[in-house]
Short mmCIF file of C-alpha atoms and ligand atoms in Angstrom, two decimals:
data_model
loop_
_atom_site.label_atom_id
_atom_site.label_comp_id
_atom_site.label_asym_id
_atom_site.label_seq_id
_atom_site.Cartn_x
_atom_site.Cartn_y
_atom_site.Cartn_z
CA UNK A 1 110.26 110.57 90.67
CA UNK A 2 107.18 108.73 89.96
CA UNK A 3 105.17 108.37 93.07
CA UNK A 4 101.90 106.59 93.24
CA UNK A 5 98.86 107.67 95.71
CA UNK A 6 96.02 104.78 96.48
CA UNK A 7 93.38 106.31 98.80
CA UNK A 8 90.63 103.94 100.05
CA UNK A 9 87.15 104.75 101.08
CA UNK A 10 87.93 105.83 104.71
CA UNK A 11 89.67 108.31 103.72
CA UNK A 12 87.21 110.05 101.15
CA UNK A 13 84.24 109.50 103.38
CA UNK A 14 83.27 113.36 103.27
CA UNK A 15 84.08 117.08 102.46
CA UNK A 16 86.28 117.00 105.20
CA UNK A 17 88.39 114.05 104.37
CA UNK A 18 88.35 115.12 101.10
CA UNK A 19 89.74 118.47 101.88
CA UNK A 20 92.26 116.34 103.92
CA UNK A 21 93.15 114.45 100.91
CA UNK A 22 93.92 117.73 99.49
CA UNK A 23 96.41 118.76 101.52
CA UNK A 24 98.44 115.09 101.60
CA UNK A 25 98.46 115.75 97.89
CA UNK A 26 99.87 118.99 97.69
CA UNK A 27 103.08 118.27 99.42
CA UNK A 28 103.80 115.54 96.30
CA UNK A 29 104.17 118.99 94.39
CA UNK A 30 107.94 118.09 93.04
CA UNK A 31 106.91 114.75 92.35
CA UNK A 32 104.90 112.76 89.02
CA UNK A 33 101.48 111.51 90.76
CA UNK A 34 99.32 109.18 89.82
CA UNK A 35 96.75 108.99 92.24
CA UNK A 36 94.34 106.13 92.67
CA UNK A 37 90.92 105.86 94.66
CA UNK A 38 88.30 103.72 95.99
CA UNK A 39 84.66 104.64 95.86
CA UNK A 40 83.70 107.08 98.70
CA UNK A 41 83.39 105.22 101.99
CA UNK A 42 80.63 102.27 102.40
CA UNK A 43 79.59 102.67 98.59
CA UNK A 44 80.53 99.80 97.56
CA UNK A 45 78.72 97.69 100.51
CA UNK A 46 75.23 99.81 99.37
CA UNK A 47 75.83 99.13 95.35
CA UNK A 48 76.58 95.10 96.79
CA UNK A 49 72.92 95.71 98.04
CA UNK A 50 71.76 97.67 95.41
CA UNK A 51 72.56 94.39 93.33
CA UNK A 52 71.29 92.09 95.65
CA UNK A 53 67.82 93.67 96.00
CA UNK A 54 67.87 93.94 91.26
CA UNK A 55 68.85 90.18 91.38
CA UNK A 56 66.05 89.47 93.95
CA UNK A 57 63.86 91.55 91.76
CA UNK A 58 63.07 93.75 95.06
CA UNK A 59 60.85 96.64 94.66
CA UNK A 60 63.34 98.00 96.90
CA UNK A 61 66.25 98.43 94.63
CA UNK A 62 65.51 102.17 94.09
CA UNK A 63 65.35 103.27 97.76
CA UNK A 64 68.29 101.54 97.79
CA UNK A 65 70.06 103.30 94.75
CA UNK A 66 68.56 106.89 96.51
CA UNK A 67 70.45 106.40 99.85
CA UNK A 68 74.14 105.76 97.28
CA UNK A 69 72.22 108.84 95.44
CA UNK A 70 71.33 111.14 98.75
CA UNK A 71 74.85 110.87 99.83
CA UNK A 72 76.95 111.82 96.42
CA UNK A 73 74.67 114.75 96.30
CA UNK A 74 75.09 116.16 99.66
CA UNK A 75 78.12 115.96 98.96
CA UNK A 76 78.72 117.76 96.15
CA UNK A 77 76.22 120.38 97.04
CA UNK A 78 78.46 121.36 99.71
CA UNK A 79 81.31 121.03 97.74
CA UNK A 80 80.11 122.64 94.44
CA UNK A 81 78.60 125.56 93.05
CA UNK A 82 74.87 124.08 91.53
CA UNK A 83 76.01 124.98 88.40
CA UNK A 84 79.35 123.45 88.06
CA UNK A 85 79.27 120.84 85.22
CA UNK A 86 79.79 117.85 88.23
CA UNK A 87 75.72 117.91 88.54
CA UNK A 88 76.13 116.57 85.09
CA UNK A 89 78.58 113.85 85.58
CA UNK A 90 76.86 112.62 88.44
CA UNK A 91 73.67 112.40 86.88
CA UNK A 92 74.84 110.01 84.01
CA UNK A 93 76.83 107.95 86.46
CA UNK A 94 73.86 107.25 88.14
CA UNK A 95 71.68 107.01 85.04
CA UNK A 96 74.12 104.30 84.02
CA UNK A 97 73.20 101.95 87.21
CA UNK A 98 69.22 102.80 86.04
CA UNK A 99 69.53 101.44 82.64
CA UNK A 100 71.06 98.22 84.31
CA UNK A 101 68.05 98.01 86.84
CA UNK A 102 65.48 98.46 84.13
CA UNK A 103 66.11 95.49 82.44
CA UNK A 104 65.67 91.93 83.64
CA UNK A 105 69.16 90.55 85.66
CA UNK A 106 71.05 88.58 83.20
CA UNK A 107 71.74 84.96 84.02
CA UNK A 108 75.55 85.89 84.72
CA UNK A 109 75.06 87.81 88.08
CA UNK A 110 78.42 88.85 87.98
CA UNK A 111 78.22 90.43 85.54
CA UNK A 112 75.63 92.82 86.40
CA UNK A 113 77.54 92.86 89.73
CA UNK A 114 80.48 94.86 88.03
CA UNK A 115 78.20 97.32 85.84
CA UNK A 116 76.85 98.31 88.64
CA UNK A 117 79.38 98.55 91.97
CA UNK A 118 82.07 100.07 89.02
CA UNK A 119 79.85 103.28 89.37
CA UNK A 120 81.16 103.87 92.92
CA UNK A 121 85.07 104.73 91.61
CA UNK A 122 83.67 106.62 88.94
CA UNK A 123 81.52 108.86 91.35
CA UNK A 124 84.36 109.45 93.55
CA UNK A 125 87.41 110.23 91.26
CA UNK A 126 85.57 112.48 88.90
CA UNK A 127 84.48 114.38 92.54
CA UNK A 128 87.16 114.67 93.91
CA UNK A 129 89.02 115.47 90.13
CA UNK A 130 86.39 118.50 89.63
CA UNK A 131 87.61 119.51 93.34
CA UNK A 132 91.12 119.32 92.96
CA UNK A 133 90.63 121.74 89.17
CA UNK A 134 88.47 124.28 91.40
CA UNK A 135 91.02 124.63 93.86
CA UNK A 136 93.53 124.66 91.31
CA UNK A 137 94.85 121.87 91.17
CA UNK A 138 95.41 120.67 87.47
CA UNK A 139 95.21 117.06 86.76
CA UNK A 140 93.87 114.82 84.06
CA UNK A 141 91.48 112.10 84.92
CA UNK A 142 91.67 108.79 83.02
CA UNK A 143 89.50 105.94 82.84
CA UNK A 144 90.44 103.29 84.59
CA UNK A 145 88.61 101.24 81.79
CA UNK A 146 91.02 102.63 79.34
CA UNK A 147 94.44 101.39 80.88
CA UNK A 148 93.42 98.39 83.07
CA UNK A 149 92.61 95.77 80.91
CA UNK A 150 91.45 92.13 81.85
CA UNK A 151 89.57 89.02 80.76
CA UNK A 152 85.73 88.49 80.95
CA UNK A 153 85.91 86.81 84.49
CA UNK A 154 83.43 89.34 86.02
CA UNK A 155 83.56 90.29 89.79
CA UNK A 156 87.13 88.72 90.06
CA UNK A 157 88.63 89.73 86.67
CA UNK A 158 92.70 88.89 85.71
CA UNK A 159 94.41 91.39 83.98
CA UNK A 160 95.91 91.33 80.81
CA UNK A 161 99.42 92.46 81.44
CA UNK A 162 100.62 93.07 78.08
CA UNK A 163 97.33 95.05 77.01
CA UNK A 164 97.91 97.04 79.93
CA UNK A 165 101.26 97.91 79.87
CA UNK A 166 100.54 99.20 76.05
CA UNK A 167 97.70 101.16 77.01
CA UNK A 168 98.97 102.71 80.70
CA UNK A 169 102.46 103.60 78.15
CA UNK A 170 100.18 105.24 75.97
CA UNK A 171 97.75 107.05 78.20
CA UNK A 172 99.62 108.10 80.90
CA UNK A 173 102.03 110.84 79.57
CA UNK A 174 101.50 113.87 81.39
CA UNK A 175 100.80 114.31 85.52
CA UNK A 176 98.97 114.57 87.80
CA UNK A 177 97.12 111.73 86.74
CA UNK A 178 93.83 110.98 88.95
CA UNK A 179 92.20 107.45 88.00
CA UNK A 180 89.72 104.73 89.35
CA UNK A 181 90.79 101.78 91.86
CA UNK A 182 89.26 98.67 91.53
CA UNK A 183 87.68 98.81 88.05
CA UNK A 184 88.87 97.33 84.55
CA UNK A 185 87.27 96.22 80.93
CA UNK A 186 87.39 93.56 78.94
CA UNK A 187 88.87 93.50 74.88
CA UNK A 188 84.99 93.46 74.04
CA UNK A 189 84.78 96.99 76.17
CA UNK A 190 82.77 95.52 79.36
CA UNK A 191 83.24 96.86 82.82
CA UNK A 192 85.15 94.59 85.10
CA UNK A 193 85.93 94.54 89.22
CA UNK A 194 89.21 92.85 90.05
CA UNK A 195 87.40 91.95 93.92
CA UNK A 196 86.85 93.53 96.94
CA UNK A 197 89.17 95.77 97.86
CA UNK A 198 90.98 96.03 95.09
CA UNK A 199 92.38 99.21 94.24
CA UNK A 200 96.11 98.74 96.18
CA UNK A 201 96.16 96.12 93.21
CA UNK A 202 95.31 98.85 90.71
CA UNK A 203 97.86 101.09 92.24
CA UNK A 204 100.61 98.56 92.26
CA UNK A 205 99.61 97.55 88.79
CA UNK A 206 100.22 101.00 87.47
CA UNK A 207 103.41 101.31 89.45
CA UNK A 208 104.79 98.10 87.99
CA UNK A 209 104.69 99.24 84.53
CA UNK A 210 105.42 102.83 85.42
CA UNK A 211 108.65 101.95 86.98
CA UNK A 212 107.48 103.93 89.80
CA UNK A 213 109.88 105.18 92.89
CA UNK A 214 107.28 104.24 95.41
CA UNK A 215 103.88 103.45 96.54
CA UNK A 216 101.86 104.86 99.24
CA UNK A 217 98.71 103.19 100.41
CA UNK A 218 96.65 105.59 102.53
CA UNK A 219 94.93 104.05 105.57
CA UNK A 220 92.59 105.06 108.67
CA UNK A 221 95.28 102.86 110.64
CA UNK A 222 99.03 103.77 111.25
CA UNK A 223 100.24 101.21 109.10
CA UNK A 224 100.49 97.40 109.01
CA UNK A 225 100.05 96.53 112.78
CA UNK A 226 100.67 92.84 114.23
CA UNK A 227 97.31 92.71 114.73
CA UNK A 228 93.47 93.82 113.86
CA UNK A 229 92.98 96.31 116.16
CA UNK A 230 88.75 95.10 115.71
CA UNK A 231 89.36 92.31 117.24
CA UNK A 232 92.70 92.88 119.63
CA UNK A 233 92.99 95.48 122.13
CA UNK A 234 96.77 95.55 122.07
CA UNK A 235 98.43 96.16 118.61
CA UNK A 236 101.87 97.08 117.82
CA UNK A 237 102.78 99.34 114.19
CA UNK A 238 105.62 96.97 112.23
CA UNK A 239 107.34 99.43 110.94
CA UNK A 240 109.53 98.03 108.45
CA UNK A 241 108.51 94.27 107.13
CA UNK A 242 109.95 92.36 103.96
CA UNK A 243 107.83 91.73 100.66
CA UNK A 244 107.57 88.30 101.83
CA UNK A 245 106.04 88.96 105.38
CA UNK A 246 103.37 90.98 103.40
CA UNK A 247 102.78 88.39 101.25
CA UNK A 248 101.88 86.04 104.01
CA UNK A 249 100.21 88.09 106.16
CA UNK A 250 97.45 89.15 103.56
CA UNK A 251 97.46 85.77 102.20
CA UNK A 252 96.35 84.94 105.21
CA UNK A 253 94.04 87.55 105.19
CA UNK A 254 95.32 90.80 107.17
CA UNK A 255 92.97 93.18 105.69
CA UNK A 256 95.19 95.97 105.64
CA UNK A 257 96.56 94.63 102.14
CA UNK A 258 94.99 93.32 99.32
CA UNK A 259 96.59 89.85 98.56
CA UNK A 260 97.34 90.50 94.55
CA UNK A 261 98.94 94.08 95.63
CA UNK A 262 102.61 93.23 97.00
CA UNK A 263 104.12 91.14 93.79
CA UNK A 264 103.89 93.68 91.23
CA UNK A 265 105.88 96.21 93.79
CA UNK A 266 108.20 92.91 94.28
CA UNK A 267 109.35 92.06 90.35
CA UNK A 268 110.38 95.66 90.06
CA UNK A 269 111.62 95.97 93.75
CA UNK A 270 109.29 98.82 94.17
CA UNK A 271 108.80 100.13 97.98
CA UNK A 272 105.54 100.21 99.38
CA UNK A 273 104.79 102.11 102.27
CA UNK A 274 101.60 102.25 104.13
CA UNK A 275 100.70 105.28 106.42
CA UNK A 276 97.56 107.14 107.91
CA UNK A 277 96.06 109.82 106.38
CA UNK A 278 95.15 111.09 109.63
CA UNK A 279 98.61 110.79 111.56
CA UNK A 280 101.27 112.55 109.53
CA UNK A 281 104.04 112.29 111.75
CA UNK A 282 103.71 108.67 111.31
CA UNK A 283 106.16 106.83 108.61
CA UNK A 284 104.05 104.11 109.03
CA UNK A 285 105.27 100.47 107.61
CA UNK A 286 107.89 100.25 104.81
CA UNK A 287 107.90 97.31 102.51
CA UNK A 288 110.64 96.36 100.84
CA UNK A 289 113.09 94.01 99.44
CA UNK A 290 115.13 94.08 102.60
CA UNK A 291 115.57 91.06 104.70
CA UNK A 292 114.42 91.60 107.84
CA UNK A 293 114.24 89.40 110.65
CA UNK A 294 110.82 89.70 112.16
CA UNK A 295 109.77 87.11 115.01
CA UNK A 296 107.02 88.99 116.75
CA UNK A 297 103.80 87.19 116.59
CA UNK A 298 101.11 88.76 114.05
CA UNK A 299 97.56 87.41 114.54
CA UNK A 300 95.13 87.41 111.73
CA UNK A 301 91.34 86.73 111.85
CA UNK A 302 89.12 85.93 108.55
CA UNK A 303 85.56 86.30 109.38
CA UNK A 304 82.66 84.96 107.50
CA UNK A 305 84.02 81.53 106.68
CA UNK A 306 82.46 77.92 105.64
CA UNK A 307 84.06 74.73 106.92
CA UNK A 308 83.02 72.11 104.21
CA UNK A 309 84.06 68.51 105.50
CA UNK A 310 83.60 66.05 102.12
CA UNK A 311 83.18 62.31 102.48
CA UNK A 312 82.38 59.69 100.29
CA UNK A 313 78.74 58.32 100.69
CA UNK A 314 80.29 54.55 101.21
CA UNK A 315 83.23 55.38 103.68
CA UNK A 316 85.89 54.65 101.64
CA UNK A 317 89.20 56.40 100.96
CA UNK A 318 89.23 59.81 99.27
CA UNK A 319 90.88 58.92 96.75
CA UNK A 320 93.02 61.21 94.31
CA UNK A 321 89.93 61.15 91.73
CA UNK A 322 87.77 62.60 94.09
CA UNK A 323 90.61 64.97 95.13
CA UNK A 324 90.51 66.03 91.32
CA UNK A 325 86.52 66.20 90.71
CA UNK A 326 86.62 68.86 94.24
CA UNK A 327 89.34 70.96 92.82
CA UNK A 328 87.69 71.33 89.09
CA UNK A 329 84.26 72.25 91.11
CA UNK A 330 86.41 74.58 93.24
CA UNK A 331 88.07 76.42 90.04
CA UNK A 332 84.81 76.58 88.42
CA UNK A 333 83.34 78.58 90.77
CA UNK A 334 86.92 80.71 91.46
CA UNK A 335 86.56 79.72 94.85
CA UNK A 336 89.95 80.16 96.79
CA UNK A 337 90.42 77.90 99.59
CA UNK A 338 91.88 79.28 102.73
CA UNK A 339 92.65 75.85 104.38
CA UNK A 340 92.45 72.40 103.62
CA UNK A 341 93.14 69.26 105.49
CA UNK A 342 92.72 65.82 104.45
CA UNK A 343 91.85 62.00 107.10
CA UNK A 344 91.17 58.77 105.78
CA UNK A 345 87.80 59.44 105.26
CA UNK A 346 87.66 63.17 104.73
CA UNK A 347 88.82 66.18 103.01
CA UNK A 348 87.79 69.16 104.77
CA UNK A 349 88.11 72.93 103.39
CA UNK A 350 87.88 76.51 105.08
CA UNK A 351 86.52 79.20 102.19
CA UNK A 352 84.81 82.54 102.20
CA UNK A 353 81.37 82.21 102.68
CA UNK A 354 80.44 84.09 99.04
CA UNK A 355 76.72 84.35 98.87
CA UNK A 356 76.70 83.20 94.94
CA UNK A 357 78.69 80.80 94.83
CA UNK A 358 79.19 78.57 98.34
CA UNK A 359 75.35 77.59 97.58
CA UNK A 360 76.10 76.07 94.19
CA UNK A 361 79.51 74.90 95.44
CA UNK A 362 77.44 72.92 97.82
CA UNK A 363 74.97 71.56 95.81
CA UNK A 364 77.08 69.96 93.41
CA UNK A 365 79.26 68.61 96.51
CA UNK A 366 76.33 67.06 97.52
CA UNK A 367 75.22 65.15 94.68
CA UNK A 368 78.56 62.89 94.75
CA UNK A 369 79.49 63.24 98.51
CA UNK A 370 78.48 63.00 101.90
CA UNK A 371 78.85 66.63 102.82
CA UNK A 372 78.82 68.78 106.18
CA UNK A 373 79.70 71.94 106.84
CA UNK A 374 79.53 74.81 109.44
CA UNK A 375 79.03 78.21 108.23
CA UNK A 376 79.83 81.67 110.27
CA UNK A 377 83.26 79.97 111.52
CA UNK A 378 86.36 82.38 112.01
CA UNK A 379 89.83 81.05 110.75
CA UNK A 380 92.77 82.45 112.89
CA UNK A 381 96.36 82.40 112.03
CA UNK A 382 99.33 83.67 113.67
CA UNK A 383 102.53 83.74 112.08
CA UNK A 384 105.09 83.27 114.33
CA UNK A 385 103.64 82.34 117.26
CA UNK A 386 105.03 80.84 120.25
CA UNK A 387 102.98 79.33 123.64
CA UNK A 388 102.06 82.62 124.74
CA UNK A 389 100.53 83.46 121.62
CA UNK A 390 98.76 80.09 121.02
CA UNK A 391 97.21 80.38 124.60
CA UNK A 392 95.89 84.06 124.63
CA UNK A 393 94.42 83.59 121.21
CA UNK A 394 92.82 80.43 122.09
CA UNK A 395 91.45 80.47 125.38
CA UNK A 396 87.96 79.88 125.63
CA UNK A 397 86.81 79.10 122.44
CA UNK A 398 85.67 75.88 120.58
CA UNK A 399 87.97 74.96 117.64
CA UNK A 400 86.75 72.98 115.02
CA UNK A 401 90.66 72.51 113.24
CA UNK A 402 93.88 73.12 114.11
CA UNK A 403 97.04 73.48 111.43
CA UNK A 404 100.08 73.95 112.45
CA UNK A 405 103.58 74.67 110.07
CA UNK A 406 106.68 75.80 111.42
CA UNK A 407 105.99 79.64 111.24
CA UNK A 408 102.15 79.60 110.92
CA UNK A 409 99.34 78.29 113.00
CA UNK A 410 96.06 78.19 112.35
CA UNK A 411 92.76 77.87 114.07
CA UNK A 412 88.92 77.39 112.86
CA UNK A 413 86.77 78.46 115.98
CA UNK A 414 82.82 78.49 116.06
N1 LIG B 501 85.66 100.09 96.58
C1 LIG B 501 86.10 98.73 96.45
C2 LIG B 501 85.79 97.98 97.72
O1 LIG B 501 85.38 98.60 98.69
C3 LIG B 501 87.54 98.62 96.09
C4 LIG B 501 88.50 99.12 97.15
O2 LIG B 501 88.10 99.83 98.07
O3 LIG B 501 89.67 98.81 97.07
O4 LIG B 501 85.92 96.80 97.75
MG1 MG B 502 87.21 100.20 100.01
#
């Protein structure tokens, strides 16, 4: 049976992990694997700054770029012999980000975004590839660039779905396979990101069109738990949950699954199960096409959030032309709006507070509108809840919106 692997940062985060890896790996001897990974743990946050500093035109870039540096050498120093051919890899990987940073940013930050935070995946799954060979462990790395193919919307790129079917068919013929999370390319052979934390999309991407058995996602938590255990002290493992409860409950934004990742496990009825890599004993959460009837309250928190309230300079009505003109502004910018609500005077919406784009968002706002807004706000949901629920979760704090639906409520607190 075709089985595929997605592990995330966490659980590459050092030799030791990776040995752990290792050994979840080897017991998928009797099956096909194609195994997916993130960039090593926290890369991806210091290539975000790496950009941030090169777009800022910071001297600082390169100290930067030498902590991501500092810590895929250690690593591989204790991992390697200093004359095993990874030295090399690593070197052009990182030579790749240095041709970026010596020329001016180009005008599409995205862009540059992608060409450079791509280099985390390819750092880790060529490691942890050259591992796996020295201990023995055949496999046969592919390019993530060469199967995963996707339009020119940089930092947030669609995929192709016929281009990639073709290719994934073509490539992927023999296993193990070992491949990149997260990363794509365009028709015109540019380096693409599909968003943040989005390798489970990559892995249920390739077991869509694989026809895969099953997927397992490969967390630092015991599965999907009612609640983030960051911000709850009492959480409770679901162990089984439908399709459609996962759907919701990353829409909504549980963090434990990327949004995109359940509906290409869904058309082809695929199960998806999500376990630790630390607690074998654990099954974890199955999802799957089975209706199950789950009424315990899960509570979801989305940090980092911009209330926008729009009005019109004169007071009158928002009127459906306005309604249009916000949306076209809003799909310009790919902005996804996590709650809206509209008055007589007002149309108010809860997004993610993106650094490039909520400033330009704004600005045009402001030129037609009367426009307020309140950035680091918190939107909480919980699906399912009940007056127990409603009270814990709210007592104490200032809410700036309620929305309520007949399974979901939902709070914006300052
Ligand atoms: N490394 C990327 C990120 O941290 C993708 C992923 O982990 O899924 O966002
Ligand atoms: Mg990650």
């Amino acid at each position: 049976m075709i089985k595929v692997l997605k592990f995330g940062g966490a659980s590459i985060k050092n030799a030791e992990a990776i040995e752990n890896v290792f050994s979840i790996i080897n017991t998928f001897k009797d099956d096909d694997v194609v195994i997916v990974f993130s960039a090593l743990g926290k890369v991806t946050n210091m290539l975000e700054e790496v950009v941030d500093r090169y777009v800022q035109k910071s001297s600082t870039v390169y100290e930067k770029l030498q902590e991501v540096k500092d810590l895929h050498y250690n690593l591989i120093n204790k991992m390697f012999d200093q004359d095993h051919d990874i030295f090399n890899i690593v070197n052009n990987l990182f030579l790749e980000i240095e041709w970026v940073l010596e020329e001016d940013p180009n005008t599409e930050i995205s862009y540059d975004y992608d060409q450079i935070v791509s280099v985390g995946e390819l750092l880790s799954s060529n490691i942890i590839s050259a591992f796996l060979k020295l201990n023995n462990f055949e496999n046969q790395l592919i390019d993530a660039r060469d199967i995963i193919k996707t339009d020119n919307q940089f930092q947030n790129a669609s995929i192709d779905w016929s281009l990639t079917t073709e290719a994934i068919k073509r490539h992927i013929i023999r296993f193990p396979v070992i491949t990149q999370g997260f990363i794509g390319c365009t028709s015109e052979n540019f380096t693409t990101t599909l968003g943040r934390e989005g390798s489970d999309f990559t892995a249920a991407i390739i077991a869509n069109i694989l026809d895969a058995g099953k997927l397992i996602i490969w967390k630092d938590v015991d599965g999907v738990l009612n609640a983030d255990p960051r911000f709850f002290d009492k959480t409770i493992l679901l162990d089984h949950i439908s399709f459609t409860e996962a759907i919701e409950l990353a829409f909504y934004g549980a963090k434990v699954i990327h949004p995109k990742t359940i509906q290409p496990l869904q058309k082809k009825d695929i199960p998806l199960q999500v376990r630790s890599f630390n607690n074998l004993k654990n099954n974890g959460t199955l999802i799957n096409s089975d209706k199950i009837n789950n009424k315990r309250p899960s509570y979801i928190v989305k940090e980092n959030q911009v209330l926008i309230s729009i009005s019109d300079k004169d007071l009158s009505f928002i009127i459906e032309e306005h309604l249009s003109f916000i949306f076209s502004l809003l799909s310009k910018y790919n902005i996804r709006v996590n709650l809206m609500q509209n008055s007589a005077v007002s149309f108010s919406i809860c997004i993610d507070n993106e650094k490039y784009k909520v400033p330009e968002l704004l600005g045009e706002l402001t030129r037609r509108f009367n426009v307020f807004y309140n950035d680091k706000v918190m939107l909480y949901t919980i699906r399912h809840y009940n007056d127990v629920s409603i009270d814990t979760l709210i007592k104490g704090k200032q809410i700036l919106l309620e929305q309520k639906s007949r399974n979901t409520v939902q709070y914006i607190i300052s």
